CSV table of C-alpha atoms and ligand atoms in Angstrom, one decimal:
chain,number,residue,atom,x,y,z
A,54,UNK,CA,101.0,-47.1,34.0
A,55,UNK,CA,99.6,-43.7,34.7
A,56,UNK,CA,99.4,-42.9,38.4
A,57,UNK,CA,97.8,-40.2,40.5
A,58,UNK,CA,99.1,-39.9,44.0
A,59,UNK,CA,97.3,-38.0,46.6
A,60,UNK,CA,95.9,-35.4,44.2
A,61,UNK,CA,94.2,-32.4,45.7
A,62,UNK,CA,92.6,-29.7,43.6
A,63,UNK,CA,91.0,-26.5,44.6
A,64,UNK,CA,88.9,-24.3,42.3
A,65,UNK,CA,87.9,-20.9,43.7
A,66,UNK,CA,88.6,-22.1,47.2
A,67,UNK,CA,86.4,-25.2,46.6
A,68,UNK,CA,88.0,-28.5,47.3
A,69,UNK,CA,87.1,-30.2,44.0
A,70,UNK,CA,89.3,-33.2,44.3
A,71,UNK,CA,90.2,-34.8,47.6
A,72,UNK,CA,93.4,-36.9,48.0
A,73,UNK,CA,92.7,-38.9,44.8
A,74,UNK,CA,94.8,-42.0,44.3
A,75,UNK,CA,94.4,-43.8,41.0
A,76,UNK,CA,96.4,-46.2,39.0
A,77,UNK,CA,95.6,-46.6,35.3
A,78,UNK,CA,97.4,-49.5,33.7
A,79,UNK,CA,98.2,-49.4,30.0
A,80,UNK,CA,95.2,-50.8,28.1
A,81,UNK,CA,92.9,-50.7,31.1
A,82,UNK,CA,89.4,-49.3,30.7
A,83,UNK,CA,87.9,-47.5,33.6
A,84,UNK,CA,84.3,-46.4,34.1
A,85,UNK,CA,84.2,-43.2,36.2
A,86,UNK,CA,80.8,-43.0,37.8
A,87,UNK,CA,79.3,-40.4,40.1
A,88,UNK,CA,76.6,-37.8,40.4
A,89,UNK,CA,76.7,-34.3,39.0
A,90,UNK,CA,79.5,-32.3,40.5
A,91,UNK,CA,81.3,-35.3,41.9
A,92,UNK,CA,84.5,-34.2,40.3
A,93,UNK,CA,84.7,-36.6,37.3
A,94,UNK,CA,85.4,-33.9,34.7
A,95,UNK,CA,87.9,-32.3,37.0
A,96,UNK,CA,89.8,-35.5,37.4
A,97,UNK,CA,90.0,-35.9,33.6
A,98,UNK,CA,91.3,-32.4,33.3
A,99,UNK,CA,94.1,-33.2,35.7
A,100,UNK,CA,94.9,-36.3,33.7
A,101,UNK,CA,94.9,-34.2,30.5
A,102,UNK,CA,97.3,-31.7,32.1
A,103,UNK,CA,94.8,-28.9,31.7
A,104,UNK,CA,94.7,-28.0,35.4
A,105,UNK,CA,97.6,-28.3,37.8
A,106,UNK,CA,96.6,-30.0,41.1
A,107,UNK,CA,97.4,-28.0,44.2
A,108,UNK,CA,99.2,-30.9,45.8
A,109,UNK,CA,99.9,-34.5,44.9
A,110,UNK,CA,101.9,-36.1,42.1
A,111,UNK,CA,101.2,-37.3,38.6
A,112,UNK,CA,103.5,-40.2,37.6
A,113,UNK,CA,103.5,-40.6,33.8
A,114,UNK,CA,103.8,-44.0,32.2
A,115,UNK,CA,107.5,-45.1,32.0
A,116,UNK,CA,108.6,-41.7,33.2
A,117,UNK,CA,107.6,-39.9,30.1
A,118,UNK,CA,107.7,-36.1,29.9
A,119,UNK,CA,104.5,-34.1,29.8
A,120,UNK,CA,104.9,-33.5,26.1
A,121,UNK,CA,105.3,-37.3,25.4
A,122,UNK,CA,102.3,-38.0,27.6
A,123,UNK,CA,100.2,-35.6,25.6
A,124,UNK,CA,101.2,-37.4,22.4
A,125,UNK,CA,99.8,-40.6,23.8
A,126,UNK,CA,96.6,-39.0,24.9
A,127,UNK,CA,93.3,-38.7,23.0
A,128,UNK,CA,90.5,-36.5,24.5
A,129,UNK,CA,86.8,-36.3,24.0
A,130,UNK,CA,85.4,-33.5,26.2
A,131,UNK,CA,81.9,-32.0,26.1
A,132,UNK,CA,83.5,-29.2,24.0
A,133,UNK,CA,84.3,-30.6,20.6
A,134,UNK,CA,87.6,-28.6,20.0
A,135,UNK,CA,86.4,-28.1,16.4
A,136,UNK,CA,86.7,-25.1,14.1
A,137,UNK,CA,83.3,-24.4,12.8
A,138,UNK,CA,84.3,-22.4,9.8
A,139,UNK,CA,86.5,-25.2,8.5
A,140,UNK,CA,85.4,-28.4,6.9
A,141,UNK,CA,85.5,-31.7,8.7
A,142,UNK,CA,88.4,-32.7,6.5
A,143,UNK,CA,90.3,-29.5,7.3
A,144,UNK,CA,89.7,-29.9,11.0
A,145,UNK,CA,91.1,-33.5,11.0
A,146,UNK,CA,94.0,-32.5,8.8
A,147,UNK,CA,94.9,-29.7,11.3
A,148,UNK,CA,94.7,-32.1,14.3
A,149,UNK,CA,96.6,-34.8,12.5
A,150,UNK,CA,99.5,-32.4,11.8
A,151,UNK,CA,99.4,-31.2,15.3
A,152,UNK,CA,100.3,-34.7,16.4
A,153,UNK,CA,102.9,-35.1,13.8
A,154,UNK,CA,102.1,-37.6,11.1
A,155,UNK,CA,100.3,-36.7,7.9
A,156,UNK,CA,98.3,-39.6,6.5
A,157,UNK,CA,95.3,-39.0,4.3
A,158,UNK,CA,94.2,-42.6,4.4
A,159,UNK,CA,94.0,-42.5,8.2
A,160,UNK,CA,91.7,-39.4,8.0
A,161,UNK,CA,89.4,-41.1,5.5
A,162,UNK,CA,89.4,-44.2,7.7
A,163,UNK,CA,88.2,-42.5,10.9
A,164,UNK,CA,85.7,-40.4,8.9
A,165,UNK,CA,84.3,-43.7,7.6
A,166,UNK,CA,84.2,-45.1,11.1
A,167,UNK,CA,82.1,-42.3,12.4
A,168,UNK,CA,80.0,-42.3,9.2
A,169,UNK,CA,81.0,-38.8,8.1
A,170,UNK,CA,83.0,-39.6,5.0
A,171,UNK,CA,80.3,-38.5,2.6
A,172,UNK,CA,80.1,-35.0,4.2
A,173,UNK,CA,83.8,-34.5,4.8
A,174,UNK,CA,84.0,-31.4,2.6
A,175,UNK,CA,81.2,-29.6,4.3
A,176,UNK,CA,81.7,-26.8,6.8
A,177,UNK,CA,81.4,-28.1,10.4
A,178,UNK,CA,79.0,-25.2,11.2
A,179,UNK,CA,76.4,-27.0,9.0
A,180,UNK,CA,76.6,-30.2,11.0
A,181,UNK,CA,74.1,-31.3,13.6
A,182,UNK,CA,75.1,-31.6,17.2
A,183,UNK,CA,75.5,-35.4,17.0
A,184,UNK,CA,77.5,-35.1,13.8
A,185,UNK,CA,79.9,-32.6,15.5
A,186,UNK,CA,80.2,-35.1,18.4
A,187,UNK,CA,81.0,-37.9,16.0
A,188,UNK,CA,83.6,-35.7,14.4
A,189,UNK,CA,85.0,-34.9,17.8
A,190,UNK,CA,85.4,-38.6,18.4
A,191,UNK,CA,87.2,-39.0,15.1
A,192,UNK,CA,89.5,-36.1,16.0
A,193,UNK,CA,90.4,-37.8,19.3
A,194,UNK,CA,91.1,-41.2,17.7
A,195,UNK,CA,93.0,-39.8,14.7
A,196,UNK,CA,96.5,-40.2,16.1
A,197,UNK,CA,95.9,-43.6,17.5
A,198,UNK,CA,96.2,-42.6,21.2
A,199,UNK,CA,97.2,-45.2,23.8
A,200,UNK,CA,95.2,-43.5,26.5
A,201,UNK,CA,91.8,-42.0,26.0
A,202,UNK,CA,89.8,-39.6,28.2
A,203,UNK,CA,86.1,-39.7,27.4
A,204,UNK,CA,83.8,-37.3,29.1
A,205,UNK,CA,80.2,-38.1,28.1
A,206,UNK,CA,81.2,-39.2,24.6
A,207,UNK,CA,77.7,-40.6,24.0
A,208,UNK,CA,76.1,-37.2,24.6
A,209,UNK,CA,74.0,-36.1,21.7
A,210,UNK,CA,74.4,-39.3,19.8
A,211,UNK,CA,71.4,-41.2,18.3
A,212,UNK,CA,71.0,-44.9,19.1
A,213,UNK,CA,72.7,-46.0,15.9
A,214,UNK,CA,75.7,-43.7,16.6
A,215,UNK,CA,75.8,-44.9,20.2
A,216,UNK,CA,76.1,-48.4,18.9
A,217,UNK,CA,78.9,-47.5,16.6
A,218,UNK,CA,80.8,-45.7,19.3
A,219,UNK,CA,80.3,-48.7,21.6
A,220,UNK,CA,81.7,-51.1,19.0
A,221,UNK,CA,84.7,-48.7,18.4
A,222,UNK,CA,85.4,-48.7,22.1
A,223,UNK,CA,85.2,-52.5,22.4
A,224,UNK,CA,87.5,-52.8,19.4
A,225,UNK,CA,90.1,-50.4,20.9
A,226,UNK,CA,89.9,-52.3,24.1
A,227,UNK,CA,90.9,-55.4,22.3
A,228,UNK,CA,93.7,-53.6,20.6
A,229,UNK,CA,95.1,-52.5,23.9
A,230,UNK,CA,94.0,-48.9,24.0
A,231,UNK,CA,93.0,-47.8,27.5
A,232,UNK,CA,90.3,-45.4,28.3
A,233,UNK,CA,88.6,-43.6,31.2
A,234,UNK,CA,84.9,-43.3,30.4
A,235,UNK,CA,82.6,-40.9,32.1
A,236,UNK,CA,79.0,-41.6,31.3
A,237,UNK,CA,75.7,-41.0,33.0
A,238,UNK,CA,74.6,-44.3,31.6
A,239,UNK,CA,76.6,-46.2,34.3
A,240,UNK,CA,75.2,-49.6,33.3
A,241,UNK,CA,76.5,-49.1,29.8
A,242,UNK,CA,79.8,-47.8,31.1
A,243,UNK,CA,80.1,-50.9,33.3
A,244,UNK,CA,79.7,-53.1,30.2
A,245,UNK,CA,82.4,-51.3,28.3
A,246,UNK,CA,85.0,-51.3,31.1
A,247,UNK,CA,87.4,-53.5,33.1
A,248,UNK,CA,87.0,-51.5,36.3
A,249,UNK,CA,84.6,-49.1,37.8
A,250,UNK,CA,85.6,-46.2,40.0
A,251,UNK,CA,82.9,-44.3,42.0
A,252,UNK,CA,83.3,-40.7,42.9
A,253,UNK,CA,81.4,-38.7,45.5
A,254,UNK,CA,82.1,-35.1,46.4
A,255,UNK,CA,85.6,-35.1,45.1
A,256,UNK,CA,86.6,-38.4,46.6
A,257,UNK,CA,86.9,-41.9,45.2
A,258,UNK,CA,84.6,-43.9,47.5
A,259,UNK,CA,84.5,-47.3,45.9
A,260,UNK,CA,86.1,-49.4,43.2
A,261,UNK,CA,85.2,-52.7,41.7
A,262,UNK,CA,85.8,-55.0,38.8
A,263,UNK,CA,83.2,-54.8,36.1
A,264,UNK,CA,82.0,-58.4,36.2
A,265,UNK,CA,78.9,-59.7,34.4
A,266,UNK,CA,76.6,-59.9,37.4
A,267,UNK,CA,78.3,-57.3,39.5
A,268,UNK,CA,76.6,-54.1,38.3
A,269,UNK,CA,73.5,-54.0,40.5
A,270,UNK,CA,75.3,-55.1,43.8
A,271,UNK,CA,77.9,-52.4,43.0
A,272,UNK,CA,75.4,-49.6,42.5
A,273,UNK,CA,73.5,-50.8,45.6
A,274,UNK,CA,76.6,-50.5,47.7
A,275,UNK,CA,77.3,-47.1,46.2
A,276,UNK,CA,73.9,-45.8,47.2
A,277,UNK,CA,74.4,-47.1,50.7
A,278,UNK,CA,77.8,-45.4,51.0
A,279,UNK,CA,76.3,-42.1,49.8
A,280,UNK,CA,73.4,-42.4,52.2
A,281,UNK,CA,75.8,-43.0,55.1
A,282,UNK,CA,78.0,-40.1,54.1
A,283,UNK,CA,75.2,-37.6,53.9
A,284,UNK,CA,73.4,-38.7,57.1
B,105,UNK,CA,106.8,-32.1,14.1
B,106,UNK,CA,109.4,-29.4,14.0
B,107,UNK,CA,109.0,-26.0,15.5
B,108,UNK,CA,108.8,-24.3,12.1
B,109,UNK,CA,106.1,-26.8,10.9
B,110,UNK,CA,104.1,-25.9,14.0
B,111,UNK,CA,104.4,-22.2,13.2
B,112,UNK,CA,103.2,-22.8,9.6
B,113,UNK,CA,100.4,-25.0,10.9
B,114,UNK,CA,99.0,-22.2,13.1
B,115,UNK,CA,99.5,-19.6,10.4
B,116,UNK,CA,97.7,-21.7,7.8
B,117,UNK,CA,94.8,-22.4,10.1
B,118,UNK,CA,94.2,-18.7,11.0
B,119,UNK,CA,94.7,-17.3,7.6
B,120,UNK,CA,92.5,-19.9,6.1
B,121,UNK,CA,89.7,-19.0,8.5
B,122,UNK,CA,90.3,-15.2,8.1
B,123,UNK,CA,90.4,-15.3,4.3
B,124,UNK,CA,87.3,-17.5,4.2
B,125,UNK,CA,85.1,-14.9,5.9
B,126,UNK,CA,87.3,-11.8,5.2
B,127,UNK,CA,85.2,-9.8,7.6
B,128,UNK,CA,88.1,-8.9,9.9
B,129,UNK,CA,90.4,-8.0,7.1
B,130,UNK,CA,87.7,-5.9,5.4
B,131,UNK,CA,86.8,-4.0,8.6
B,132,UNK,CA,90.5,-3.4,9.3
B,133,UNK,CA,91.1,-2.0,5.8
B,134,UNK,CA,87.9,0.0,5.7
B,135,UNK,CA,88.6,1.4,9.1
B,136,UNK,CA,92.1,2.6,8.2
B,137,UNK,CA,90.9,4.2,5.0
B,138,UNK,CA,88.0,6.0,6.6
B,139,UNK,CA,90.2,7.2,9.4
B,140,UNK,CA,92.6,8.5,6.9
B,141,UNK,CA,89.8,10.4,5.2
B,142,UNK,CA,88.6,11.7,8.5
B,143,UNK,CA,92.1,13.0,9.4
B,144,UNK,CA,92.2,14.6,5.9
B,145,UNK,CA,88.9,16.5,6.6
B,146,UNK,CA,90.0,17.5,10.1
B,147,UNK,CA,93.3,19.0,9.0
B,148,UNK,CA,92.0,20.4,5.6
B,149,UNK,CA,94.0,23.3,4.1
B,150,UNK,CA,96.4,23.5,6.9
B,151,UNK,CA,99.3,22.2,4.8
B,152,UNK,CA,101.9,23.6,7.2
B,153,UNK,CA,100.3,22.0,10.2
B,154,UNK,CA,100.0,18.7,8.4
B,155,UNK,CA,103.7,18.7,7.6
B,156,UNK,CA,104.5,18.9,11.2
B,157,UNK,CA,102.3,16.0,12.3
B,158,UNK,CA,102.5,14.0,9.1
B,159,UNK,CA,104.2,11.0,10.7
B,160,UNK,CA,101.5,10.7,13.2
B,161,UNK,CA,98.8,10.9,10.6
B,162,UNK,CA,100.5,8.3,8.5
B,163,UNK,CA,100.7,5.8,11.5
B,164,UNK,CA,97.6,6.4,13.4
B,165,UNK,CA,95.1,4.6,11.1
B,166,UNK,CA,97.6,1.7,10.8
B,167,UNK,CA,98.1,1.3,14.5
B,168,UNK,CA,94.4,1.6,15.5
B,169,UNK,CA,93.4,-0.8,12.8
B,170,UNK,CA,96.0,-3.2,14.0
B,171,UNK,CA,94.5,-2.9,17.5
B,172,UNK,CA,91.1,-3.8,16.0
B,173,UNK,CA,92.6,-7.0,14.8
B,174,UNK,CA,94.4,-8.2,18.0
B,175,UNK,CA,91.2,-9.4,19.8
B,176,UNK,CA,89.3,-10.7,16.7
B,177,UNK,CA,92.2,-12.4,14.9
B,178,UNK,CA,92.2,-16.1,15.6
B,179,UNK,CA,89.0,-15.9,17.7
B,180,UNK,CA,87.9,-19.3,16.3
B,181,UNK,CA,90.5,-20.7,18.7
B,182,UNK,CA,88.4,-19.5,21.7
B,183,UNK,CA,85.2,-21.2,20.5
B,184,UNK,CA,84.2,-24.8,21.1
B,185,UNK,CA,87.2,-25.4,23.3
B,186,UNK,CA,89.7,-25.3,20.4
B,187,UNK,CA,92.3,-23.7,22.6
B,188,UNK,CA,91.9,-26.6,25.0
B,189,UNK,CA,92.5,-28.8,22.0
B,190,UNK,CA,95.8,-27.1,21.6
B,191,UNK,CA,96.8,-27.1,25.2
B,192,UNK,CA,96.3,-30.8,25.5
B,193,UNK,CA,98.3,-31.4,22.3
B,194,UNK,CA,102.1,-31.6,22.2
B,195,UNK,CA,102.4,-28.2,20.4
B,196,UNK,CA,105.1,-25.8,21.5
B,197,UNK,CA,103.4,-22.6,22.7
B,198,UNK,CA,106.1,-20.5,21.3
B,199,UNK,CA,105.1,-21.8,17.9
B,200,UNK,CA,101.5,-20.8,18.7
B,201,UNK,CA,102.7,-17.3,19.5
B,202,UNK,CA,104.9,-17.0,16.4
B,203,UNK,CA,102.2,-18.4,14.0
B,204,UNK,CA,99.7,-15.8,15.3
B,205,UNK,CA,102.2,-13.0,15.1
B,206,UNK,CA,103.0,-13.7,11.5
B,207,UNK,CA,99.3,-14.1,10.6
B,208,UNK,CA,98.4,-10.8,12.3
B,209,UNK,CA,101.3,-9.1,10.6
B,210,UNK,CA,100.0,-10.3,7.2
B,211,UNK,CA,96.7,-8.5,7.9
B,212,UNK,CA,98.4,-5.3,9.1
B,213,UNK,CA,100.7,-5.4,6.1
B,214,UNK,CA,97.6,-5.4,3.8
B,215,UNK,CA,96.3,-2.4,5.8
B,216,UNK,CA,99.6,-0.6,5.2
B,217,UNK,CA,99.6,-1.4,1.5
B,218,UNK,CA,96.1,0.2,1.1
B,219,UNK,CA,96.3,3.0,3.7
B,220,UNK,CA,99.7,4.5,3.2
B,221,UNK,CA,99.3,5.3,-0.6
B,222,UNK,CA,96.0,6.9,0.3
B,223,UNK,CA,97.9,9.1,2.8
B,224,UNK,CA,100.0,10.5,0.0
B,225,UNK,CA,97.1,10.8,-2.3
B,226,UNK,CA,94.7,12.6,0.0
B,227,UNK,CA,97.1,14.7,2.0
B,228,UNK,CA,98.9,15.9,-1.1
B,229,UNK,CA,102.1,15.1,0.5
B,230,UNK,CA,105.3,15.5,-1.5
B,231,UNK,CA,106.8,12.2,-2.5
B,232,UNK,CA,108.8,10.9,0.4
B,233,UNK,CA,112.5,11.9,0.4
B,234,UNK,CA,113.6,8.4,1.1
B,235,UNK,CA,111.2,5.7,0.1
B,236,UNK,CA,113.6,3.0,1.3
B,237,UNK,CA,113.7,4.4,4.8
B,238,UNK,CA,109.9,4.8,4.8
B,239,UNK,CA,109.4,1.2,3.8
B,240,UNK,CA,111.9,-0.1,6.3
B,241,UNK,CA,110.2,1.9,9.1
B,242,UNK,CA,106.7,0.7,8.1
B,243,UNK,CA,107.8,-2.9,8.0
B,244,UNK,CA,109.8,-2.9,11.2
B,245,UNK,CA,107.5,-0.6,13.1
B,246,UNK,CA,104.4,-2.5,12.4
B,247,UNK,CA,106.1,-5.8,13.3
B,248,UNK,CA,107.1,-4.5,16.7
B,249,UNK,CA,103.6,-3.2,17.4
B,250,UNK,CA,101.9,-6.5,16.3
B,251,UNK,CA,104.4,-8.4,18.4
B,252,UNK,CA,103.5,-6.6,21.6
B,253,UNK,CA,99.8,-6.8,20.7
B,254,UNK,CA,99.9,-10.6,20.0
B,255,UNK,CA,102.1,-11.1,23.1
B,256,UNK,CA,99.6,-9.4,25.4
B,257,UNK,CA,96.5,-10.9,23.8
B,258,UNK,CA,97.8,-14.5,23.8
B,259,UNK,CA,98.9,-14.0,27.4
B,260,UNK,CA,95.4,-12.7,28.3
B,261,UNK,CA,93.5,-15.5,26.6
B,262,UNK,CA,95.6,-18.3,27.9
B,263,UNK,CA,95.6,-17.1,31.5
B,264,UNK,CA,93.3,-15.4,33.9
B,265,UNK,CA,94.3,-11.9,32.9
B,266,UNK,CA,91.4,-10.1,31.2
B,267,UNK,CA,91.7,-9.0,27.7
B,268,UNK,CA,90.6,-5.5,28.7
B,269,UNK,CA,94.1,-5.1,30.0
B,270,UNK,CA,95.6,-5.3,26.5
B,271,UNK,CA,94.7,-1.8,25.3
B,272,UNK,CA,95.8,-0.4,28.6
B,273,UNK,CA,99.2,-2.2,28.7
B,274,UNK,CA,100.1,-1.9,25.1
B,275,UNK,CA,100.7,1.9,25.0
B,276,UNK,CA,103.2,2.2,27.8
B,277,UNK,CA,105.1,-0.8,26.4
B,278,UNK,CA,105.1,0.7,23.0
B,279,UNK,CA,106.5,4.1,23.9
B,280,UNK,CA,110.1,3.3,22.7
B,281,UNK,CA,108.6,1.9,19.5
B,282,UNK,CA,106.5,5.0,18.9
B,283,UNK,CA,109.5,7.3,19.5
B,284,UNK,CA,111.5,5.4,16.9
B,285,UNK,CA,108.9,5.1,14.2
B,286,UNK,CA,107.9,8.8,14.5
B,287,UNK,CA,111.5,10.0,14.2
B,288,UNK,CA,112.3,7.6,11.4
B,289,UNK,CA,109.1,8.5,9.4
B,290,UNK,CA,109.9,12.2,9.7
B,291,UNK,CA,113.4,11.6,8.4
B,292,UNK,CA,111.9,9.5,5.5
B,293,UNK,CA,109.3,12.2,4.6
B,294,UNK,CA,111.5,15.3,4.9
B,295,UNK,CA,115.1,15.1,3.8
B,296,UNK,CA,116.5,18.0,5.8
B,297,UNK,CA,116.0,16.2,9.1
B,298,UNK,CA,118.0,13.1,8.0
B,299,UNK,CA,120.3,12.5,10.9
B,300,UNK,CA,121.0,9.6,13.2
B,301,UNK,CA,118.6,7.3,11.5
B,302,UNK,CA,120.8,4.3,12.0
B,303,UNK,CA,120.6,4.6,15.7
B,304,UNK,CA,116.8,4.6,15.6
B,305,UNK,CA,116.7,1.7,13.2
B,306,UNK,CA,118.9,-0.2,15.6
B,307,UNK,CA,116.6,0.6,18.4
B,308,UNK,CA,113.6,-0.6,16.3
B,309,UNK,CA,115.4,-3.9,15.5
B,310,UNK,CA,116.4,-4.5,19.1
B,311,UNK,CA,112.9,-3.8,20.2
B,312,UNK,CA,111.4,-6.2,17.6
B,313,UNK,CA,113.9,-8.9,18.6
B,314,UNK,CA,113.0,-8.7,22.3
B,315,UNK,CA,109.3,-8.8,21.7
B,316,UNK,CA,109.6,-11.6,19.1
B,317,UNK,CA,112.2,-13.9,20.6
B,318,UNK,CA,111.4,-13.6,24.3
B,319,UNK,CA,107.7,-14.6,24.1
B,320,UNK,CA,108.6,-17.4,21.6
B,321,UNK,CA,110.9,-19.0,24.2
B,322,UNK,CA,109.0,-18.0,27.3
B,323,UNK,CA,105.5,-19.0,26.3
B,324,UNK,CA,106.1,-22.7,26.6
B,325,UNK,CA,107.3,-22.2,30.2
B,326,UNK,CA,104.9,-19.5,31.1
B,327,UNK,CA,101.7,-21.4,30.0
B,328,UNK,CA,102.8,-24.9,31.1
B,329,UNK,CA,100.7,-26.4,33.9
C,577,ATP,N1,86.0,-23.4,37.5
C,577,ATP,C1,85.4,-23.8,38.6
C,577,ATP,N2,85.4,-23.0,39.7
C,577,ATP,C2,84.8,-23.4,40.8
C,577,ATP,N3,84.3,-24.6,41.0
C,577,ATP,C3,84.3,-25.5,40.0
C,577,ATP,C4,84.9,-25.1,38.7
C,577,ATP,N4,84.8,-26.2,37.9
C,577,ATP,C5,84.2,-27.1,38.6
C,577,ATP,N5,83.9,-26.7,39.9
C,577,ATP,C6,83.2,-27.5,40.9
C,577,ATP,O1,83.9,-28.7,41.0
C,577,ATP,C7,83.0,-29.7,41.3
C,577,ATP,C8,83.2,-30.9,40.4
C,577,ATP,O2,82.9,-30.4,39.1
C,577,ATP,P1,83.0,-31.4,37.8
C,577,ATP,O3,82.7,-30.7,36.6
C,577,ATP,O4,84.3,-32.1,37.9
C,577,ATP,O5,81.9,-32.5,38.1
C,577,ATP,P2,81.4,-33.7,37.3
C,577,ATP,O6,81.5,-34.9,38.1
C,577,ATP,O7,82.0,-33.7,36.0
C,577,ATP,O8,79.8,-33.3,37.1
C,577,ATP,P3,78.9,-33.6,35.9
C,577,ATP,O9,78.3,-34.9,36.0
C,577,ATP,O10,77.8,-32.6,36.1
C,577,ATP,O11,79.6,-33.3,34.6
C,577,ATP,C9,81.6,-29.1,41.2
C,577,ATP,O12,81.1,-28.9,42.5
C,577,ATP,C10,81.8,-27.8,40.6
C,577,ATP,O13,80.9,-26.8,41.2
C,578,MG,MG1,81.4,-33.4,34.0
């Protein structure tokens, strides 16, 4: 289990994260919901060890070191991490080696999953935005991560690609891969996750299990809390 | 993945990208050649004067062209969050430094191979007294300079230090290196001055070791969050 204890994060003197406590069990999928600027991306950056919180503690699963935690982690951020002058295949080969194991079949497998196999020898610069996003997803899944951080992974995808990604996430969920999903389509995120966490101005203000009928009551409660806080 | 494999991975990535477009390499080589020609025009006919400052004229195009490379080399890493992709991966940052150092060195080496022969051709210099010493100085001296350059740029790009600081900081840091390479080049070009070269070579080796080994080990600690 990954655990955040009392995390505070300041960026340019702005309190971006406010005593965040979060437990992320292995295989658990969490929908992270909140308005623009609520601190969702910042929270993912803390989990991805990209920024160091000003106070509080990160407890890695089974006391792993930071390096070992990084090996378990797969990341889809708004930036694709891709090299535009390399081909899709070269990009994936680079990232695969970075995580240790070289396995050509695995590269072809993920390329087929995101429907880019037929253009794998083309320079990424020639890809459309959605194709780059799909390749970025392939890059993140390549090393079979146990924990995934997904910041707006559906961004720029057409409806067919959205469907593909949705099915990939459901499949991974079955296989025991956990993920934190940030998406502005909160209803869809709700469908894809075990638990929803609501953020507002750097704080976690509500949590709930993603049950079949629970979405609308949950969102209603969220709106009420936000109204209360701002009045 | 072993440390060496990581170094090779970074080296391969950068050289593949550089040699695909070749624009950086070409501009470095052309710059060095044109600068060499420029110096030739400026010091025309003053053979005596040239002899006195020959080591400087030999090195100047190489060093300035190397500076041209520091910021541009591996710039693909700073696009589309690729550097973030490295920072969230389990790579050793020392390997990142060393891979870039070797790749940068390859480009500077190509500049040396093209620019130094032109120096002898254009400036009608006598054949060097000790070609072995000249080669040693060129190889060691450029390694040292590239090492500080890559050290400073990597530091600047991975932290909040601005890259504008690199050209300002590189020259004070490189003073011992410049002293050594100018002395050694002079000894290599003109035999009568050949004295105490071993000491200077030792200084050069020591300098290279410090600026290669220290960042390799420190970067992983320095850049860890
Ligand atoms: N580098 C920074 N310097 C100063 N403030 C920052 C920085 N990065 C983020 N912030 C602030 O932190 C807050 C949270 O930002 P964050 O990107 O985490 O929000 P978010 O929930 O991901 O929003 P969005 O839905 O728009 O992606 C915002 O108010 C933002 O202004
Ligand atoms: Mg965000």
